[in-house]
Amino acid sequence: MSATAWIVLAVIAALVVWAIAVYNRLVQLRNRIANAFGQIDVQLKRRYDLVPNLVEVARGYLSHEAATLEAVIKARGQAQGAAAAARAAPTSAGAMGALAVAEQALGGSLGRLMVVAESYPELKADATMQSLSEELTSTENRLGFARQAYNDQVLDFNDQAAQFPAIVVARLLGFPTAPMLEATRSDEERAAPRVQF
């Protein structure tokens, strides 16, 4: 075999080794995204488990607010379904978008429940309701940290998959960019609140 053939073989071998290294790094980063979503999923389950208890405690006091309670239960069911779809595909933009919409609806209905609960001093003073409210607040904080960790992993993955020359391997082997989790998709919610005197 000639020297030129050996050089060509060495270059090809180097390219194959480099492509394998890039592929393995992308797989590692994609798995980290799945792990980060797993942490979100744990907190979401905790939140979904708290909601029925919260509604049951409130139901005793809010007999005239059945629509509010039913809206919370319905939103919880939709959010659980969206979370199951996102759990199956944590790098899917569609699944993560549907989860964000469902979570926003659940957060809105829980917020309305809390506003209604403020109008009922006996419910507000109920020890079980206070405990559940505190647990819900704690869960929301944990969710916030888990979402931040997920977005950090997505940033690492997207950076790696978009940088040259790794982008060549990413495109050839089908590594699409992963979606970031957004706190809101509504322009109205992003706008700063107006204070009028």
PDB file of C-alpha atoms in Angstrom:
ATOM      1  CA  MET A   1       0.000   0.000   0.000  1.00  0.00           C
ATOM      2  CA  SER A   2       1.314   3.433  -0.902  1.00  0.00           C
ATOM      3  CA  ALA A   3       1.945   6.304   1.531  1.00  0.00           C
ATOM      4  CA  THR A   4      -0.943   8.257   0.019  1.00  0.00           C
ATOM      5  CA  ALA A   5      -3.345   5.418   0.705  1.00  0.00           C
ATOM      6  CA  TRP A   6      -2.157   5.250   4.327  1.00  0.00           C
ATOM      7  CA  ILE A   7      -2.695   8.990   4.714  1.00  0.00           C
ATOM      8  CA  VAL A   8      -6.202   8.744   3.254  1.00  0.00           C
ATOM      9  CA  LEU A   9      -7.012   5.853   5.590  1.00  0.00           C
ATOM     10  CA  ALA A  10      -5.660   7.808   8.572  1.00  0.00           C
ATOM     11  CA  VAL A  11      -7.798  10.842   7.684  1.00  0.00           C
ATOM     12  CA  ILE A  12     -10.893   8.669   7.273  1.00  0.00           C
ATOM     13  CA  ALA A  13     -10.206   6.927  10.587  1.00  0.00           C
ATOM     14  CA  ALA A  14      -9.749  10.295  12.309  1.00  0.00           C
ATOM     15  CA  LEU A  15     -13.049  11.548  10.872  1.00  0.00           C
ATOM     16  CA  VAL A  16     -14.870   8.393  12.010  1.00  0.00           C
ATOM     17  CA  VAL A  17     -13.435   8.696  15.530  1.00  0.00           C
ATOM     18  CA  TRP A  18     -14.392  12.381  15.625  1.00  0.00           C
ATOM     19  CA  ALA A  19     -17.962  11.640  14.407  1.00  0.00           C
ATOM     20  CA  ILE A  20     -18.350   8.915  17.040  1.00  0.00           C
ATOM     21  CA  ALA A  21     -17.170  11.319  19.756  1.00  0.00           C
ATOM     22  CA  VAL A  22     -19.611  14.022  18.624  1.00  0.00           C
ATOM     23  CA  TYR A  23     -22.470  11.505  18.387  1.00  0.00           C
ATOM     24  CA  ASN A  24     -21.762  10.209  21.897  1.00  0.00           C
ATOM     25  CA  ARG A  25     -21.630  13.749  23.288  1.00  0.00           C
ATOM     26  CA  LEU A  26     -24.984  14.616  21.672  1.00  0.00           C
ATOM     27  CA  VAL A  27     -26.550  11.436  23.068  1.00  0.00           C
ATOM     28  CA  GLN A  28     -25.147  12.262  26.508  1.00  0.00           C
ATOM     29  CA  LEU A  29     -26.595  15.784  26.382  1.00  0.00           C
ATOM     30  CA  ARG A  30     -29.972  14.503  25.137  1.00  0.00           C
ATOM     31  CA  ASN A  31     -30.071  12.058  28.043  1.00  0.00           C
ATOM     32  CA  ARG A  32     -29.314  14.893  30.452  1.00  0.00           C
ATOM     33  CA  ILE A  33     -32.363  16.731  29.089  1.00  0.00           C
ATOM     34  CA  ALA A  34     -34.475  13.637  29.778  1.00  0.00           C
ATOM     35  CA  ASN A  35     -33.048  13.459  33.295  1.00  0.00           C
ATOM     36  CA  ALA A  36     -33.764  17.151  33.883  1.00  0.00           C
ATOM     37  CA  PHE A  37     -37.337  16.638  32.712  1.00  0.00           C
ATOM     38  CA  GLY A  38     -37.578  13.695  35.126  1.00  0.00           C
ATOM     39  CA  GLN A  39     -36.932  16.149  37.973  1.00  0.00           C
ATOM     40  CA  ILE A  40     -39.726  18.374  36.675  1.00  0.00           C
ATOM     41  CA  ASP A  41     -41.990  15.348  36.392  1.00  0.00           C
ATOM     42  CA  VAL A  42     -41.419  14.447  40.052  1.00  0.00           C
ATOM     43  CA  GLN A  43     -42.521  17.931  41.116  1.00  0.00           C
ATOM     44  CA  LEU A  44     -45.466  17.900  38.718  1.00  0.00           C
ATOM     45  CA  LYS A  45     -46.673  14.618  40.238  1.00  0.00           C
ATOM     46  CA  ARG A  46     -46.361  16.129  43.700  1.00  0.00           C
ATOM     47  CA  ARG A  47     -48.404  19.098  42.517  1.00  0.00           C
ATOM     48  CA  TYR A  48     -51.048  16.887  40.892  1.00  0.00           C
ATOM     49  CA  ASP A  49     -51.342  14.854  44.110  1.00  0.00           C
ATOM     50  CA  LEU A  50     -51.855  18.000  46.185  1.00  0.00           C
ATOM     51  CA  VAL A  51     -54.618  19.453  44.015  1.00  0.00           C
ATOM     52  CA  PRO A  52     -57.394  16.909  44.848  1.00  0.00           C
ATOM     53  CA  ASN A  53     -56.680  17.282  48.581  1.00  0.00           C
ATOM     54  CA  LEU A  54     -56.846  21.050  48.248  1.00  0.00           C
ATOM     55  CA  VAL A  55     -60.130  20.844  46.361  1.00  0.00           C
ATOM     56  CA  GLU A  56     -61.643  18.434  48.899  1.00  0.00           C
ATOM     57  CA  VAL A  57     -60.788  20.728  51.802  1.00  0.00           C
ATOM     58  CA  ALA A  58     -62.164  23.729  49.914  1.00  0.00           C
ATOM     59  CA  ARG A  59     -65.310  21.854  48.832  1.00  0.00           C
ATOM     60  CA  GLY A  60     -66.627  21.829  52.405  1.00  0.00           C
ATOM     61  CA  TYR A  61     -66.515  25.628  52.534  1.00  0.00           C
ATOM     62  CA  LEU A  62     -67.165  26.552  48.903  1.00  0.00           C
ATOM     63  CA  SER A  63     -70.457  24.835  48.228  1.00  0.00           C
ATOM     64  CA  HIS A  64     -71.524  27.758  45.994  1.00  0.00           C
ATOM     65  CA  GLU A  65     -68.261  27.702  44.015  1.00  0.00           C
ATOM     66  CA  ALA A  66     -68.652  24.291  42.378  1.00  0.00           C
ATOM     67  CA  ALA A  67     -67.659  25.637  38.943  1.00  0.00           C
ATOM     68  CA  THR A  68     -64.328  26.900  40.303  1.00  0.00           C
ATOM     69  CA  LEU A  69     -63.566  23.546  41.924  1.00  0.00           C
ATOM     70  CA  GLU A  70     -64.545  21.602  38.815  1.00  0.00           C
ATOM     71  CA  ALA A  71     -62.334  23.862  36.674  1.00  0.00           C
ATOM     72  CA  VAL A  72     -59.353  23.030  38.883  1.00  0.00           C
ATOM     73  CA  ILE A  73     -59.992  19.279  38.640  1.00  0.00           C
ATOM     74  CA  LYS A  74     -60.476  19.473  34.866  1.00  0.00           C
ATOM     75  CA  ALA A  75     -57.266  21.505  34.422  1.00  0.00           C
ATOM     76  CA  ARG A  76     -55.392  19.001  36.609  1.00  0.00           C
ATOM     77  CA  GLY A  77     -56.548  16.125  34.412  1.00  0.00           C
ATOM     78  CA  GLN A  78     -55.478  17.918  31.242  1.00  0.00           C
ATOM     79  CA  ALA A  79     -52.105  18.794  32.752  1.00  0.00           C
ATOM     80  CA  GLN A  80     -51.552  15.167  33.806  1.00  0.00           C
ATOM     81  CA  GLY A  81     -52.237  14.037  30.231  1.00  0.00           C
ATOM     82  CA  ALA A  82     -49.863  16.629  28.803  1.00  0.00           C
ATOM     83  CA  ALA A  83     -47.186  15.646  31.344  1.00  0.00           C
ATOM     84  CA  ALA A  84     -47.476  11.997  30.300  1.00  0.00           C
ATOM     85  CA  ALA A  85     -46.942  12.970  26.653  1.00  0.00           C
ATOM     86  CA  ALA A  86     -43.970  15.175  27.572  1.00  0.00           C
ATOM     87  CA  ARG A  87     -42.513  12.381  29.715  1.00  0.00           C
ATOM     88  CA  ALA A  88     -42.505  10.123  26.648  1.00  0.00           C
ATOM     89  CA  ALA A  89     -40.719  12.745  24.505  1.00  0.00           C
ATOM     90  CA  PRO A  90     -38.923  15.365  26.647  1.00  0.00           C
ATOM     91  CA  THR A  91     -37.125  16.844  23.624  1.00  0.00           C
ATOM     92  CA  SER A  92     -40.311  17.217  21.539  1.00  0.00           C
ATOM     93  CA  ALA A  93     -41.304  20.831  20.944  1.00  0.00           C
ATOM     94  CA  GLY A  94     -44.973  19.855  20.498  1.00  0.00           C
ATOM     95  CA  ALA A  95     -45.183  17.864  23.719  1.00  0.00           C
ATOM     96  CA  MET A  96     -43.387  20.533  25.743  1.00  0.00           C
ATOM     97  CA  GLY A  97     -45.581  23.266  24.244  1.00  0.00           C
ATOM     98  CA  ALA A  98     -48.753  21.335  25.109  1.00  0.00           C
ATOM     99  CA  LEU A  99     -47.444  20.813  28.644  1.00  0.00           C
ATOM    100  CA  ALA A 100     -46.722  24.530  29.015  1.00  0.00           C
ATOM    101  CA  VAL A 101     -50.258  25.420  27.897  1.00  0.00           C
ATOM    102  CA  ALA A 102     -51.841  22.817  30.215  1.00  0.00           C
ATOM    103  CA  GLU A 103     -49.695  23.937  33.153  1.00  0.00           C
ATOM    104  CA  GLN A 104     -50.623  27.547  32.502  1.00  0.00           C
ATOM    105  CA  ALA A 105     -54.329  26.596  32.587  1.00  0.00           C
ATOM    106  CA  LEU A 106     -53.847  24.662  35.839  1.00  0.00           C
ATOM    107  CA  GLY A 107     -51.933  27.543  37.393  1.00  0.00           C
ATOM    108  CA  GLY A 108     -54.687  29.943  36.370  1.00  0.00           C
ATOM    109  CA  SER A 109     -57.463  27.799  37.819  1.00  0.00           C
ATOM    110  CA  LEU A 110     -55.502  27.278  41.048  1.00  0.00           C
ATOM    111  CA  GLY A 111     -54.978  31.028  41.248  1.00  0.00           C
ATOM    112  CA  ARG A 112     -58.724  31.620  40.873  1.00  0.00           C
ATOM    113  CA  LEU A 113     -59.372  29.038  43.615  1.00  0.00           C
ATOM    114  CA  MET A 114     -56.989  30.860  45.946  1.00  0.00           C
ATOM    115  CA  VAL A 115     -58.669  34.197  45.202  1.00  0.00           C
ATOM    116  CA  VAL A 116     -62.066  32.678  45.965  1.00  0.00           C
ATOM    117  CA  ALA A 117     -60.663  31.083  49.137  1.00  0.00           C
ATOM    118  CA  GLU A 118     -59.567  34.535  50.321  1.00  0.00           C
ATOM    119  CA  SER A 119     -63.253  35.494  50.503  1.00  0.00           C
ATOM    120  CA  TYR A 120     -63.967  32.715  53.004  1.00  0.00           C
ATOM    121  CA  PRO A 121     -62.201  33.479  56.324  1.00  0.00           C
ATOM    122  CA  GLU A 122     -63.062  30.073  57.807  1.00  0.00           C
ATOM    123  CA  LEU A 123     -61.470  28.296  54.846  1.00  0.00           C
ATOM    124  CA  LYS A 124     -58.483  30.615  54.944  1.00  0.00           C
ATOM    125  CA  ALA A 125     -58.000  29.817  58.643  1.00  0.00           C
ATOM    126  CA  ASP A 126     -58.411  26.043  58.201  1.00  0.00           C
ATOM    127  CA  ALA A 127     -55.149  24.342  59.277  1.00  0.00           C
ATOM    128  CA  THR A 128     -55.323  21.713  56.552  1.00  0.00           C
ATOM    129  CA  MET A 129     -55.907  24.367  53.894  1.00  0.00           C
ATOM    130  CA  GLN A 130     -52.963  26.395  55.192  1.00  0.00           C
ATOM    131  CA  SER A 131     -50.739  23.308  55.166  1.00  0.00           C
ATOM    132  CA  LEU A 132     -51.778  22.373  51.631  1.00  0.00           C
ATOM    133  CA  SER A 133     -51.251  25.947  50.444  1.00  0.00           C
ATOM    134  CA  GLU A 134     -47.743  25.955  51.915  1.00  0.00           C
ATOM    135  CA  GLU A 135     -46.937  22.619  50.285  1.00  0.00           C
ATOM    136  CA  LEU A 136     -48.236  23.914  46.980  1.00  0.00           C
ATOM    137  CA  THR A 137     -46.063  27.020  47.270  1.00  0.00           C
ATOM    138  CA  SER A 138     -43.043  24.870  48.124  1.00  0.00           C
ATOM    139  CA  THR A 139     -43.764  22.648  45.127  1.00  0.00           C
ATOM    140  CA  GLU A 140     -44.014  25.681  42.846  1.00  0.00           C
ATOM    141  CA  ASN A 141     -40.571  26.812  44.035  1.00  0.00           C
ATOM    142  CA  ARG A 142     -39.110  23.354  43.375  1.00  0.00           C
ATOM    143  CA  LEU A 143     -40.719  23.363  39.944  1.00  0.00           C
ATOM    144  CA  GLY A 144     -39.073  26.675  39.199  1.00  0.00           C
ATOM    145  CA  PHE A 145     -35.629  25.285  40.060  1.00  0.00           C
ATOM    146  CA  ALA A 146     -36.265  22.092  38.071  1.00  0.00           C
ATOM    147  CA  ARG A 147     -37.372  24.125  35.038  1.00  0.00           C
ATOM    148  CA  GLN A 148     -34.200  26.208  35.267  1.00  0.00           C
ATOM    149  CA  ALA A 149     -32.074  23.022  35.365  1.00  0.00           C
ATOM    150  CA  TYR A 150     -33.962  21.663  32.340  1.00  0.00           C
ATOM    151  CA  ASN A 151     -33.395  24.869  30.374  1.00  0.00           C
ATOM    152  CA  ASP A 152     -29.676  24.773  31.285  1.00  0.00           C
ATOM    153  CA  GLN A 153     -29.406  21.252  29.846  1.00  0.00           C
ATOM    154  CA  VAL A 154     -31.324  22.282  26.717  1.00  0.00           C
ATOM    155  CA  LEU A 155     -28.941  25.218  26.263  1.00  0.00           C
ATOM    156  CA  ASP A 156     -25.898  22.907  26.485  1.00  0.00           C
ATOM    157  CA  PHE A 157     -27.446  20.473  23.991  1.00  0.00           C
ATOM    158  CA  ASN A 158     -28.531  23.159  21.530  1.00  0.00           C
ATOM    159  CA  ASP A 159     -25.137  24.883  21.734  1.00  0.00           C
ATOM    160  CA  GLN A 160     -23.328  21.618  21.025  1.00  0.00           C
ATOM    161  CA  ALA A 161     -25.666  20.635  18.178  1.00  0.00           C
ATOM    162  CA  ALA A 162     -25.479  24.061  16.530  1.00  0.00           C
ATOM    163  CA  GLN A 163     -21.705  24.622  16.626  1.00  0.00           C
ATOM    164  CA  PHE A 164     -19.531  23.863  13.626  1.00  0.00           C
ATOM    165  CA  PRO A 165     -18.334  21.212  12.876  1.00  0.00           C
ATOM    166  CA  ALA A 166     -20.600  19.252  15.272  1.00  0.00           C
ATOM    167  CA  ILE A 167     -23.643  20.619  13.434  1.00  0.00           C
ATOM    168  CA  VAL A 168     -22.700  18.391  10.486  1.00  0.00           C
ATOM    169  CA  VAL A 169     -23.010  15.249  12.610  1.00  0.00           C
ATOM    170  CA  ALA A 170     -26.130  16.573  14.354  1.00  0.00           C
ATOM    171  CA  ARG A 171     -27.885  17.210  11.048  1.00  0.00           C
ATOM    172  CA  LEU A 172     -26.747  13.967   9.419  1.00  0.00           C
ATOM    173  CA  LEU A 173     -27.802  11.825  12.387  1.00  0.00           C
ATOM    174  CA  GLY A 174     -31.059  13.629  13.183  1.00  0.00           C
ATOM    175  CA  PHE A 175     -30.540  15.611  16.378  1.00  0.00           C
ATOM    176  CA  PRO A 176     -33.110  18.442  16.260  1.00  0.00           C
ATOM    177  CA  THR A 177     -32.825  21.317  18.694  1.00  0.00           C
ATOM    178  CA  ALA A 178     -34.700  20.853  21.966  1.00  0.00           C
ATOM    179  CA  PRO A 179     -37.353  23.358  23.143  1.00  0.00           C
ATOM    180  CA  MET A 180     -36.844  25.594  26.170  1.00  0.00           C
ATOM    181  CA  LEU A 181     -39.569  25.758  28.787  1.00  0.00           C
ATOM    182  CA  GLU A 182     -41.215  29.166  28.908  1.00  0.00           C
ATOM    183  CA  ALA A 183     -42.960  30.669  31.888  1.00  0.00           C
ATOM    184  CA  THR A 184     -45.643  32.073  29.618  1.00  0.00           C
ATOM    185  CA  ARG A 185     -46.477  32.349  25.944  1.00  0.00           C
ATOM    186  CA  SER A 186     -48.877  35.232  26.292  1.00  0.00           C
ATOM    187  CA  ASP A 187     -47.755  38.745  25.356  1.00  0.00           C
ATOM    188  CA  GLU A 188     -50.229  40.135  27.901  1.00  0.00           C
ATOM    189  CA  GLU A 189     -48.574  38.229  30.736  1.00  0.00           C
ATOM    190  CA  ARG A 190     -45.120  39.350  29.615  1.00  0.00           C
ATOM    191  CA  ALA A 191     -46.113  43.015  29.748  1.00  0.00           C
ATOM    192  CA  ALA A 192     -45.231  44.906  32.918  1.00  0.00           C
ATOM    193  CA  PRO A 193     -48.278  45.606  35.087  1.00  0.00           C
ATOM    194  CA  ARG A 194     -49.624  49.151  34.996  1.00  0.00           C
ATOM    195  CA  VAL A 195     -50.193  50.893  38.273  1.00  0.00           C
ATOM    196  CA  GLN A 196     -52.722  53.719  38.256  1.00  0.00           C
ATOM    197  CA  PHE A 197     -53.446  56.089  41.123  1.00  0.00           C
TER     198      PHE A 197
END
